[in-house]
PDB file of C-alpha atoms in Angstrom:
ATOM      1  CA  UNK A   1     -56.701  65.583  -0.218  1.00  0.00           C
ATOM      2  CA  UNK A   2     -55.175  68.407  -1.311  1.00  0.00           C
ATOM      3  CA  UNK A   3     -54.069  70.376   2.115  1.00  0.00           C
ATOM      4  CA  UNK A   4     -52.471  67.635   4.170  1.00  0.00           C
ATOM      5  CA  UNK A   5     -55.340  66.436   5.696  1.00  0.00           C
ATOM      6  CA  UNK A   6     -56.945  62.692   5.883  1.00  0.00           C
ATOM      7  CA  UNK A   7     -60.289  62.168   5.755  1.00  0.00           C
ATOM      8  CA  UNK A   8     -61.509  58.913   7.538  1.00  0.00           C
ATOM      9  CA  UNK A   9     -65.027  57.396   7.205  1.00  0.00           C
ATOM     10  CA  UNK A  10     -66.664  54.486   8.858  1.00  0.00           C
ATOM     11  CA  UNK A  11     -67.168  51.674   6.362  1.00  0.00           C
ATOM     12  CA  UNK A  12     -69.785  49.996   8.667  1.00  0.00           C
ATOM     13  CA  UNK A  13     -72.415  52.787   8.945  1.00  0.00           C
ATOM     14  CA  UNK A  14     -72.574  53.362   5.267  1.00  0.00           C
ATOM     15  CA  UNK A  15     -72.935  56.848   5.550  1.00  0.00           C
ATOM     16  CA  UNK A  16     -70.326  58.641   3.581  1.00  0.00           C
ATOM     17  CA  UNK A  17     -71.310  61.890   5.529  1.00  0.00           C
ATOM     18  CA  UNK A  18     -70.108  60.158   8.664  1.00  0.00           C
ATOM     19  CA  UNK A  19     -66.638  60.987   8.593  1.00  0.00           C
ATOM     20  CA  UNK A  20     -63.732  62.949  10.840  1.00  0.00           C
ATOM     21  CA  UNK A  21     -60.351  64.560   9.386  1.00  0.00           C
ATOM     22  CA  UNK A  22     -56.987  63.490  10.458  1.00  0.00           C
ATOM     23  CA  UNK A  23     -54.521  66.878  10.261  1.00  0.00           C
ATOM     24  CA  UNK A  24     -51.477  65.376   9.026  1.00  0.00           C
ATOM     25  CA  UNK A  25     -47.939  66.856   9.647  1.00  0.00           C
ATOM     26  CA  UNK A  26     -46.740  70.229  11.920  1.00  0.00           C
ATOM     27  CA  UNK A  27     -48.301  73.932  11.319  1.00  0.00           C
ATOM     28  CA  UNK A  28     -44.885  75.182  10.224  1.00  0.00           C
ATOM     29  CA  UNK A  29     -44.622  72.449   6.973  1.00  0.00           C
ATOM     30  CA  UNK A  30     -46.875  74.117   4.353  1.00  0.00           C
ATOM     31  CA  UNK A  31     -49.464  72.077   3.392  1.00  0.00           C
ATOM     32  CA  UNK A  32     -49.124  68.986   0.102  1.00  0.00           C
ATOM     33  CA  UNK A  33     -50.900  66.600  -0.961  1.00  0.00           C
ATOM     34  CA  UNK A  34     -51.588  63.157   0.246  1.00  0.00           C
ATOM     35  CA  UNK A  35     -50.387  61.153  -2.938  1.00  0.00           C
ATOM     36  CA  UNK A  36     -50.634  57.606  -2.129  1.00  0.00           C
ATOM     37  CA  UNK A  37     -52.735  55.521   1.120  1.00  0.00           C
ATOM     38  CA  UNK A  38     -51.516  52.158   2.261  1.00  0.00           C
ATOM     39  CA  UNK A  39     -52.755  49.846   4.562  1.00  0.00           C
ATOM     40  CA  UNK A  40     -49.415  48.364   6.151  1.00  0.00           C
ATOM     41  CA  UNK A  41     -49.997  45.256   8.715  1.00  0.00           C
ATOM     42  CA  UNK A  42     -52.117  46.704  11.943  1.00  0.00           C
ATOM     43  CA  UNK A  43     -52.060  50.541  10.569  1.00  0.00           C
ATOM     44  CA  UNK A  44     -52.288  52.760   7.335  1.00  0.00           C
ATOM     45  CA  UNK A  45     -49.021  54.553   5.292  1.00  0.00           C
ATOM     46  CA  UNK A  46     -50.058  57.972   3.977  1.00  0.00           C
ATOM     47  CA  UNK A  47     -47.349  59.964   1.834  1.00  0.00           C
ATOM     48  CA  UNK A  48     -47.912  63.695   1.566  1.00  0.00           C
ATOM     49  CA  UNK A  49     -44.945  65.552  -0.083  1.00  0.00           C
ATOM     50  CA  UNK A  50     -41.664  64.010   1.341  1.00  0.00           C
ATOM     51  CA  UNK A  51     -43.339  62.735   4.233  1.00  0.00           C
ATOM     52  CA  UNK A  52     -44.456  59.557   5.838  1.00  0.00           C
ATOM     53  CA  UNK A  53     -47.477  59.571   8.010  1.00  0.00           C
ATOM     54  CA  UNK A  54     -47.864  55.678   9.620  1.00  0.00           C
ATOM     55  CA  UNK A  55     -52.009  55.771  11.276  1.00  0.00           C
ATOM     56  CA  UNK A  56     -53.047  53.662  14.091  1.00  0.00           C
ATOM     57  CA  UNK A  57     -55.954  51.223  13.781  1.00  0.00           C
ATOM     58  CA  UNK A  58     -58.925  51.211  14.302  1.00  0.00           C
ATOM     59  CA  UNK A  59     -58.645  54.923  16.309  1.00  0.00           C
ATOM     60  CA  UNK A  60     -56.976  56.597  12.764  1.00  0.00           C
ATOM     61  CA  UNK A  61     -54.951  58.768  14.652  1.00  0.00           C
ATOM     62  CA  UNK A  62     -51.479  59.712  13.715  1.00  0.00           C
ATOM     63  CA  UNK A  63     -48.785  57.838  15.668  1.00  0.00           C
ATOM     64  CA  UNK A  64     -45.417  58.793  13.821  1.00  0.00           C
ATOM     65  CA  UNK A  65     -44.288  61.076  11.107  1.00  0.00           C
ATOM     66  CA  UNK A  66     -41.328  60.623   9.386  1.00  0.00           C
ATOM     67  CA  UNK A  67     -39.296  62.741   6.855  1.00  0.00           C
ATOM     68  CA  UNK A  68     -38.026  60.727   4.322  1.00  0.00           C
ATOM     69  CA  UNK A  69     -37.263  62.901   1.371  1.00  0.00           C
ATOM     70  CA  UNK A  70     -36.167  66.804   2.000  1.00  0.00           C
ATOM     71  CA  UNK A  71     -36.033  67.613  -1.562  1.00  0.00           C
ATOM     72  CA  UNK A  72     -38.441  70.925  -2.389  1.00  0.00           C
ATOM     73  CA  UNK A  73     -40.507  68.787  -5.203  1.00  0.00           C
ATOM     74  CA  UNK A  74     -40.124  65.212  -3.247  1.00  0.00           C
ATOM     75  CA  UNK A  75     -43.298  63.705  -2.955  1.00  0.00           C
ATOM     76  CA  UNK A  76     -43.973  59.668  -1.951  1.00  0.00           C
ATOM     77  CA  UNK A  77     -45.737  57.781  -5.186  1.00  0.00           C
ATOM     78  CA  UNK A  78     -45.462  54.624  -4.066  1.00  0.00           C
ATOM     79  CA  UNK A  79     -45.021  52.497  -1.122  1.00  0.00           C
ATOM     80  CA  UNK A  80     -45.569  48.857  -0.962  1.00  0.00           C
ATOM     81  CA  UNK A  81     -45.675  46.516   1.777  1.00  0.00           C
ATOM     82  CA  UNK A  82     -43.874  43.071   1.586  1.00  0.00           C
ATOM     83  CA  UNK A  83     -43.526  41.168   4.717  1.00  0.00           C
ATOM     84  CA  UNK A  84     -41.782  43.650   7.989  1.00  0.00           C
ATOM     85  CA  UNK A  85     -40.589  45.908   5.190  1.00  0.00           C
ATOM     86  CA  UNK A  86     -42.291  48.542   3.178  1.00  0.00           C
ATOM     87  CA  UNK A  87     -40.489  49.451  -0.461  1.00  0.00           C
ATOM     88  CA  UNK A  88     -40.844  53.100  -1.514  1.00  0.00           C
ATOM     89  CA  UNK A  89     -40.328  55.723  -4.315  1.00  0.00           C
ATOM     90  CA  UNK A  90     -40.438  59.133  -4.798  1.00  0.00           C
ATOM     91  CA  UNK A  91     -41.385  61.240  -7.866  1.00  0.00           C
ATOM     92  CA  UNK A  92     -38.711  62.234 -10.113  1.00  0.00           C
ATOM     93  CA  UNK A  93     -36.418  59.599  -8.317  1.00  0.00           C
ATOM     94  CA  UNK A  94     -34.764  56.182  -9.530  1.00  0.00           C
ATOM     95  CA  UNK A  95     -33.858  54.767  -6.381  1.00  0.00           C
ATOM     96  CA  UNK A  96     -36.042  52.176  -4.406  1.00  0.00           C
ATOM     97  CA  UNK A  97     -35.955  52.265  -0.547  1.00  0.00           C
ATOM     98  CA  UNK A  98     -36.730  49.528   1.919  1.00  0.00           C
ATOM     99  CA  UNK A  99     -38.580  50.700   5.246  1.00  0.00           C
ATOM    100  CA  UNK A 100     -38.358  49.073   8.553  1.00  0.00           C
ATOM    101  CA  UNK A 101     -42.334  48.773   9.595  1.00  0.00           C
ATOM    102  CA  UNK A 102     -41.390  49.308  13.123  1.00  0.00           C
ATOM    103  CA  UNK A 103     -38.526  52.079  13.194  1.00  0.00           C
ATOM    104  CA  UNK A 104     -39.095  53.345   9.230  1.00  0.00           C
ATOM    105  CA  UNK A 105     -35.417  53.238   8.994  1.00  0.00           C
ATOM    106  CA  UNK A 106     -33.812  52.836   5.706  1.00  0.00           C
ATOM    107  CA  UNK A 107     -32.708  48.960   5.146  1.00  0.00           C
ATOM    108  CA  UNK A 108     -31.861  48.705   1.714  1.00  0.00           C
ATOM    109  CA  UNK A 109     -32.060  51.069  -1.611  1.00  0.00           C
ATOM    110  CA  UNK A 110     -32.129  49.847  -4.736  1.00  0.00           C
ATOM    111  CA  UNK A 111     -30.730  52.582  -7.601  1.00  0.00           C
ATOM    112  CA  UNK A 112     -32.842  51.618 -11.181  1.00  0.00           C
ATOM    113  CA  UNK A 113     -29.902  53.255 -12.956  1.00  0.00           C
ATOM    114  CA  UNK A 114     -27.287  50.748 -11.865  1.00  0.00           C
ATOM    115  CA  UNK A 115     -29.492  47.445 -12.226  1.00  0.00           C
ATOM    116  CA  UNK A 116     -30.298  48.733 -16.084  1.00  0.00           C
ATOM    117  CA  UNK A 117     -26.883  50.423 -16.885  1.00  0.00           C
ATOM    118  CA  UNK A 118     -25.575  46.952 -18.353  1.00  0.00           C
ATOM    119  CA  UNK A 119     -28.666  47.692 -20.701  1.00  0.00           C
ATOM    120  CA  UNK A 120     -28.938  51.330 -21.011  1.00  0.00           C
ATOM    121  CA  UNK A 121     -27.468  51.100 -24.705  1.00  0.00           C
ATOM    122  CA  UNK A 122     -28.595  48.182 -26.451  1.00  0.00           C
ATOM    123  CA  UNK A 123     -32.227  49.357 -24.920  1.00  0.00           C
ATOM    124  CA  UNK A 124     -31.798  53.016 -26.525  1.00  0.00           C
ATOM    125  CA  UNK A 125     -32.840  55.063 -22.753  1.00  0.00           C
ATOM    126  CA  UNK A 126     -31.587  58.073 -23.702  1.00  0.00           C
ATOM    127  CA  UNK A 127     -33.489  60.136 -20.612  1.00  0.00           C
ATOM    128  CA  UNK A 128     -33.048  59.973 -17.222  1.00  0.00           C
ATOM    129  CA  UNK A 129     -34.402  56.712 -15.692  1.00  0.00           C
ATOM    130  CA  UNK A 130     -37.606  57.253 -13.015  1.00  0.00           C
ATOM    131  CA  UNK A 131     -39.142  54.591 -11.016  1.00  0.00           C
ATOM    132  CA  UNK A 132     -43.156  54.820 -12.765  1.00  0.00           C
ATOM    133  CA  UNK A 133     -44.654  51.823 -10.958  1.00  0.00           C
ATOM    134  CA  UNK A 134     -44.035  49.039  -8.049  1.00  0.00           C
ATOM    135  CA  UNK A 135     -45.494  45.830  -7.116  1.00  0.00           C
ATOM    136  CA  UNK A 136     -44.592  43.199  -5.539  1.00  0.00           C
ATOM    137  CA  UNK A 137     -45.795  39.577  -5.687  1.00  0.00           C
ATOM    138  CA  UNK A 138     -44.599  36.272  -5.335  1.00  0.00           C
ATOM    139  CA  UNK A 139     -41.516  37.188  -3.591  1.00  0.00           C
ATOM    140  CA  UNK A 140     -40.566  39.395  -6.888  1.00  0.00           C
ATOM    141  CA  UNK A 141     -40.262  42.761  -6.671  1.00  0.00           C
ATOM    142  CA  UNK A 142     -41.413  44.327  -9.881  1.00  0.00           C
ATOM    143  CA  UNK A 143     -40.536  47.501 -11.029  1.00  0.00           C
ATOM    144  CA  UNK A 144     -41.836  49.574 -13.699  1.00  0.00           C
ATOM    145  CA  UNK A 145     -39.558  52.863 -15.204  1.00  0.00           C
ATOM    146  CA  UNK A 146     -40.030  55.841 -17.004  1.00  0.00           C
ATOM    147  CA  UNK A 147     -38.527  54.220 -19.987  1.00  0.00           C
ATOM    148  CA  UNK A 148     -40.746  51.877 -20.569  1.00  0.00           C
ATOM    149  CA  UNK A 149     -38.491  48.722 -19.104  1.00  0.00           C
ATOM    150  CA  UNK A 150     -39.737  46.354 -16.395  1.00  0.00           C
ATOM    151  CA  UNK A 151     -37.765  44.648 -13.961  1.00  0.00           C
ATOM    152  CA  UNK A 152     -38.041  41.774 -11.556  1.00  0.00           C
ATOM    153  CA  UNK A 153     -36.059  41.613  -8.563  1.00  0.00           C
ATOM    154  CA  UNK A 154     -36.030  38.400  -6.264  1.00  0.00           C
ATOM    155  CA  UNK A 155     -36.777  39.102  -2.444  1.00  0.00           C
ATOM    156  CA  UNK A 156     -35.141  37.047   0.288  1.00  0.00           C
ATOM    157  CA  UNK A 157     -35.047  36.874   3.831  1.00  0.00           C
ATOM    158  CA  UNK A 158     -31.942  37.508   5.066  1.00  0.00           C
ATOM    159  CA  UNK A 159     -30.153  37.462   8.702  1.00  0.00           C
ATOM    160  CA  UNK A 160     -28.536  40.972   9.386  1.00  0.00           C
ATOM    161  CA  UNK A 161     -25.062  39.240   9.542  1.00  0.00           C
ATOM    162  CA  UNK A 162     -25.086  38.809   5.933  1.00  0.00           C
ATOM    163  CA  UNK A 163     -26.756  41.911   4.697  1.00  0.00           C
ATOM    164  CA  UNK A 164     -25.651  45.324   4.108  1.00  0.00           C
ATOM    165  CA  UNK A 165     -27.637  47.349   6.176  1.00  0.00           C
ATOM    166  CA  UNK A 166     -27.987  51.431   4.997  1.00  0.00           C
ATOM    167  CA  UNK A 167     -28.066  52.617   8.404  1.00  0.00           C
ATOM    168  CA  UNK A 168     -25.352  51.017  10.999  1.00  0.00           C
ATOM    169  CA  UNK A 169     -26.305  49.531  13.270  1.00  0.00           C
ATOM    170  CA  UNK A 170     -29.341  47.586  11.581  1.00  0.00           C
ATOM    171  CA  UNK A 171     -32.997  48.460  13.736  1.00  0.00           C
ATOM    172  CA  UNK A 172     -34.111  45.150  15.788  1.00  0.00           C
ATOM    173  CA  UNK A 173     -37.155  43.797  13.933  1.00  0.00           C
ATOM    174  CA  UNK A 174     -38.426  40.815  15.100  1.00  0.00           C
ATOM    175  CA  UNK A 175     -39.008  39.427  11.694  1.00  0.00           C
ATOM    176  CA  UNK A 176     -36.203  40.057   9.261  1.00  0.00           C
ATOM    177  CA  UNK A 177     -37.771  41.543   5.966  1.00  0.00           C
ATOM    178  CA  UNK A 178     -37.382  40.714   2.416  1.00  0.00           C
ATOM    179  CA  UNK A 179     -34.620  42.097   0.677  1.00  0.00           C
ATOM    180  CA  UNK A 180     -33.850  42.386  -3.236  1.00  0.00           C
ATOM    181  CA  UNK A 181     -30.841  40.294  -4.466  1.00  0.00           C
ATOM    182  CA  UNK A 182     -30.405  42.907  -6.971  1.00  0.00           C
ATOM    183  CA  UNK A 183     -27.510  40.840  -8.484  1.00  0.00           C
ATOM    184  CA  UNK A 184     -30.156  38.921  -9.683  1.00  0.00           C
ATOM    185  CA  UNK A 185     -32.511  41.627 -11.286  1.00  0.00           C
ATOM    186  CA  UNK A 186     -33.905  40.201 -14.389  1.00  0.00           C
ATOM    187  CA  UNK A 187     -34.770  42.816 -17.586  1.00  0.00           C
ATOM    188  CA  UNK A 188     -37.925  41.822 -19.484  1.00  0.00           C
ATOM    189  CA  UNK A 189     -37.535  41.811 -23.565  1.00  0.00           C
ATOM    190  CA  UNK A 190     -40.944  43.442 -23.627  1.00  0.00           C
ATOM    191  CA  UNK A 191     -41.442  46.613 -22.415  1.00  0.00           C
ATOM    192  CA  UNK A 192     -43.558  50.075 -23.054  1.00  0.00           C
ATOM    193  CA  UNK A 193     -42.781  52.791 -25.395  1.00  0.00           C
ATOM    194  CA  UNK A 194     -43.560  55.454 -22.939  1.00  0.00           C
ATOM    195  CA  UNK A 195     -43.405  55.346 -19.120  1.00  0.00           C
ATOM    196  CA  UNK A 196     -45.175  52.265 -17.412  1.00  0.00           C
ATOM    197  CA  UNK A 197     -48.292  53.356 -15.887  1.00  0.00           C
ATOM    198  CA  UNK A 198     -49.246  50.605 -13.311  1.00  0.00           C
ATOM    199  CA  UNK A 199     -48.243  47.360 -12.497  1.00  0.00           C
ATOM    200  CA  UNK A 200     -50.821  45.000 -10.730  1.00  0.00           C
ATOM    201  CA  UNK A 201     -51.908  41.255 -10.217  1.00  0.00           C
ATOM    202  CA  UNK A 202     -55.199  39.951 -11.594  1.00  0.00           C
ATOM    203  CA  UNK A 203     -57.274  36.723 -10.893  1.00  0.00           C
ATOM    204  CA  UNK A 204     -59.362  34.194 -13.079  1.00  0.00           C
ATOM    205  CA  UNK A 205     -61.106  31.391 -12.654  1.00  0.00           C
ATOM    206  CA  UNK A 206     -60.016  28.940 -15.165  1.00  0.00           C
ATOM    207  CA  UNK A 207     -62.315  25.194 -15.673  1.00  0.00           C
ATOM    208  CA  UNK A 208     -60.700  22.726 -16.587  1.00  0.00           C
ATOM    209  CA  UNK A 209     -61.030  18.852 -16.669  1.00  0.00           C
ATOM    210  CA  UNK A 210     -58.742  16.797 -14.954  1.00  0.00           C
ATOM    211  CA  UNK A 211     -57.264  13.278 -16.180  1.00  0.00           C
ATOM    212  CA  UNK A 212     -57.899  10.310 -14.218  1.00  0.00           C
ATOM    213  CA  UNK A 213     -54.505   8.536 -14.731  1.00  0.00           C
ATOM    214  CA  UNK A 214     -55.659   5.359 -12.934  1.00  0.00           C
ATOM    215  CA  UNK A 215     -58.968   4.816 -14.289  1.00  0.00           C
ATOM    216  CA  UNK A 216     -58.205   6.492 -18.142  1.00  0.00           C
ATOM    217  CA  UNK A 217     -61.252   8.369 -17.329  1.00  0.00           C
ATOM    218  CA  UNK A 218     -62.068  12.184 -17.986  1.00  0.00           C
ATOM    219  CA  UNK A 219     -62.352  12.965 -14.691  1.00  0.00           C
ATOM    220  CA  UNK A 220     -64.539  16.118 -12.857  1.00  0.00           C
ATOM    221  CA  UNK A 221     -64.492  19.819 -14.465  1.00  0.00           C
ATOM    222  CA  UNK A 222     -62.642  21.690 -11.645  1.00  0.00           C
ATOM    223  CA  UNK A 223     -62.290  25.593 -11.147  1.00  0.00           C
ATOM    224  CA  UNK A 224     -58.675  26.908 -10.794  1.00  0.00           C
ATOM    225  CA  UNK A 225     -57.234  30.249 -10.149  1.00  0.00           C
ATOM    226  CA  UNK A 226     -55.056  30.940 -12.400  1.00  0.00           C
ATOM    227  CA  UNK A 227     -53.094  34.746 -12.108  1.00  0.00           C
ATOM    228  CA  UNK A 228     -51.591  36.907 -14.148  1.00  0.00           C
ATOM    229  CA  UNK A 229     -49.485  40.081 -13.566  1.00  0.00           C
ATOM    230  CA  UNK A 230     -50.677  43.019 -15.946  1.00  0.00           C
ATOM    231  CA  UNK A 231     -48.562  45.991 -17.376  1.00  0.00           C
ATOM    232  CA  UNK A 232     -49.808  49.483 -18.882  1.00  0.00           C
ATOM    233  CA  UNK A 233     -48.526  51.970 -20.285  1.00  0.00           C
ATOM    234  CA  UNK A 234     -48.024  53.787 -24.163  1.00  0.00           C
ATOM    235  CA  UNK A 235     -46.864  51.539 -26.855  1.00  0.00           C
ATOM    236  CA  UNK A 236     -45.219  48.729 -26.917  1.00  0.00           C
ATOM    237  CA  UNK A 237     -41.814  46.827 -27.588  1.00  0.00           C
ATOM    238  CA  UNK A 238     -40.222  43.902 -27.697  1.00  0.00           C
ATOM    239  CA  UNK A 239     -36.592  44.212 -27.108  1.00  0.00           C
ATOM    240  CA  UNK A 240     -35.173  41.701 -29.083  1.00  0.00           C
ATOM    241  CA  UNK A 241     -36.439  42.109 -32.139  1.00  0.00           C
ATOM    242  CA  UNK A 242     -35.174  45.896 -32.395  1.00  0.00           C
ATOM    243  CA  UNK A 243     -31.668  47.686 -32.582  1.00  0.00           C
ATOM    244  CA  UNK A 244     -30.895  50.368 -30.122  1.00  0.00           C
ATOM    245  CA  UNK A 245     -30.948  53.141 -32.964  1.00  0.00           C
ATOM    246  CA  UNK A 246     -34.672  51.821 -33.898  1.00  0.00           C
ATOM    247  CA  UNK A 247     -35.433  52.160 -30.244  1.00  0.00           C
ATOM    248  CA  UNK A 248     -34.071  55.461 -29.312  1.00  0.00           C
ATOM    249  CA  UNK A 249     -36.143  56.884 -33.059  1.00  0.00           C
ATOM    250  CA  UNK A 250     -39.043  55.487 -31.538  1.00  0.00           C
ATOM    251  CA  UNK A 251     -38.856  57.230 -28.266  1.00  0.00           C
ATOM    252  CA  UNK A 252     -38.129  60.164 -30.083  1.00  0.00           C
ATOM    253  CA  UNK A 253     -40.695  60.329 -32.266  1.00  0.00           C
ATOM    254  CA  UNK A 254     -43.125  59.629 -29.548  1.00  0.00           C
ATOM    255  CA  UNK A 255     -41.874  62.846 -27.322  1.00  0.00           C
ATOM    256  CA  UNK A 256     -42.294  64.838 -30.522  1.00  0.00           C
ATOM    257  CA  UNK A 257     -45.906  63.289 -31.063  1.00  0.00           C
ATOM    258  CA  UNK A 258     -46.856  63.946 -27.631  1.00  0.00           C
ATOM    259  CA  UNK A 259     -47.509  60.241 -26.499  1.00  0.00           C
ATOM    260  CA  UNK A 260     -50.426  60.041 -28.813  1.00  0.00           C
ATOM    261  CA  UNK A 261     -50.126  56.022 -29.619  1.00  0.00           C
ATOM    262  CA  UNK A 262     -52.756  54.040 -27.704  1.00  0.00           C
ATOM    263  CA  UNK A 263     -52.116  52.747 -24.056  1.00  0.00           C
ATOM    264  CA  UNK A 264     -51.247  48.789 -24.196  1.00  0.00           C
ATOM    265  CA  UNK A 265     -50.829  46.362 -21.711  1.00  0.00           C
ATOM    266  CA  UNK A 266     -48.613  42.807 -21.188  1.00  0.00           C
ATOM    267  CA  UNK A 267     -49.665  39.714 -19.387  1.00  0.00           C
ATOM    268  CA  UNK A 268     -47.532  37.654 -17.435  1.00  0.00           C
ATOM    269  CA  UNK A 269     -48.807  33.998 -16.274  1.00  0.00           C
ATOM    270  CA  UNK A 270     -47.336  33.560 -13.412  1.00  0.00           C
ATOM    271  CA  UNK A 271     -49.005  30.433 -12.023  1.00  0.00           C
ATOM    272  CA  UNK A 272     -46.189  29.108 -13.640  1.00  0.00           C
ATOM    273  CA  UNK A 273     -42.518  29.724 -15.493  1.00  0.00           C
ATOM    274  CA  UNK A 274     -43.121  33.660 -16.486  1.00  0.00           C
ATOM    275  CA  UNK A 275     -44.126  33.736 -19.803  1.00  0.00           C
ATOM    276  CA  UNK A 276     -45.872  36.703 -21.879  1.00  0.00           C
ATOM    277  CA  UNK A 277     -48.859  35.792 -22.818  1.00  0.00           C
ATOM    278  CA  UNK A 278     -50.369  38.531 -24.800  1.00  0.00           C
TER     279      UNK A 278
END
């Protein structure tokens, strides 16, 4: 809500009257908005403003509080849980942060600008880069950007000998978390004319029929799950088949326009090799 303030309702009773409020944050921080809820292993993440609010389960009451950005406009948009570690992002902000679940210390941050600066030209960003949208899946981190560009980032677990650590010396977790090997961040070719909106995993049941190799037979129809990862946002581009002086027209001309061009979306199989498949 809008005031700082949680509101928590028994799912088993059905009754959406049935509900308390949690008061989120000390009487001398005005009051912001909660912008994003996350369940995180056995308790919930709530962002309001710059602030980190981690909820015990099942009692919903607040256990820690934790500044993590003291800018005037910060405010937490995303935060994503990945193993011990939760990755988040501010508004208005390019840089990625990994949280220790425990201690929400920093571990890691991940600056967009760097991982697309080798890029920056031949793409045609001409604005200031902002993280738009996070996921992660697969052990990939994917990260969506105000531009338009997605990245994936592989996550590894690492030992804290051989990791560099943003606060010295590294919290004790008793799992180590994933970390991005952001030396091997991977730009797509296709991207969005306009920020990307959301970045999310979807599922489908796909029949097929199966081979028998021994027999030469046809075999039994069998369901399979087959998943995709699903981009939106305004417009779209494919990256190799323009210059960076087409691109940068086409970003102006949509600023000018007001973003009027439909929303689109990509597909990415990723049962298998990624591969855009619409």
């Amino acid at each position: 809500v809008l005031n700082s303030e949680a509101v928590v309702s028994t799912q088993s009773t059905g009754d959406v009257k049935n509900y308390r409020v949690v008061l989120l944050g000390f009487t001398s921080i005005l009051a912001m908005p909660v912008s994003v809820i996350t369940p995180v292993q056995n308790s919930v993440w709530l962002g309001y403003g710059g602030n980190i609010a981690v909820l015990s389960l099942p009692e919903m009451n607040v256990k820690e509080e934790h500044l993590f950005d003291e800018g005037e406009r910060a405010l937490v948009t995303h935060m994503v849980p990945v193993g011990h570690g939760v990755w988040v992002a501010c508004r208005f902000n390019c840089i990625l942060t990994l949280l220790d679940t425990k201690t929400l210390q920093p571990l890691q941050q991940v600056n967009m600008e760097e991982v697309l600066k080798p890029v920056s030209q031949s793409y045609g960003f001409t604005t200031i880069i902002r993280i738009s949208a996070v996921l992660c899946y697969n052990n990939l981190l994917w990260v969506g950007t105000s531009q338009g560009a997605l990245v994936t980032i592989p996550l590894k677990s690492l030992s804290p000998s051989n990791t560099a650590y943003v606060t010295e010396p590294p919290p004790t977790t008793e799992t180590t978390p994933m970390f991005a090997m952001r030396g091997e961040a991977r730009i797509s070719l296709h991207g969005h004319q306009g920020a990307v909106r959301y970045i999310l995993v979807a599922r489908y049941k796909n029949e097929k029929k199966h081979f028998n190799t021994a027999t030469g037979d046809a075999g039994k129809r069998r369901n399979e799950c087959t998943k995709i990862v699903l981009s939106g946002g305004e417009g779209y581009i494919s990256y190799r088949d323009m210059d960076a002086g087409t691109l940068s027209t086409i970003r102006r001309g949509r600023i000018i326009r007001g973003f009027t061009d439909h929303c689109h979306m990509i597909a990415w199989d990723v049962s298998g090799p990624s591969t855009v498949v619409s």
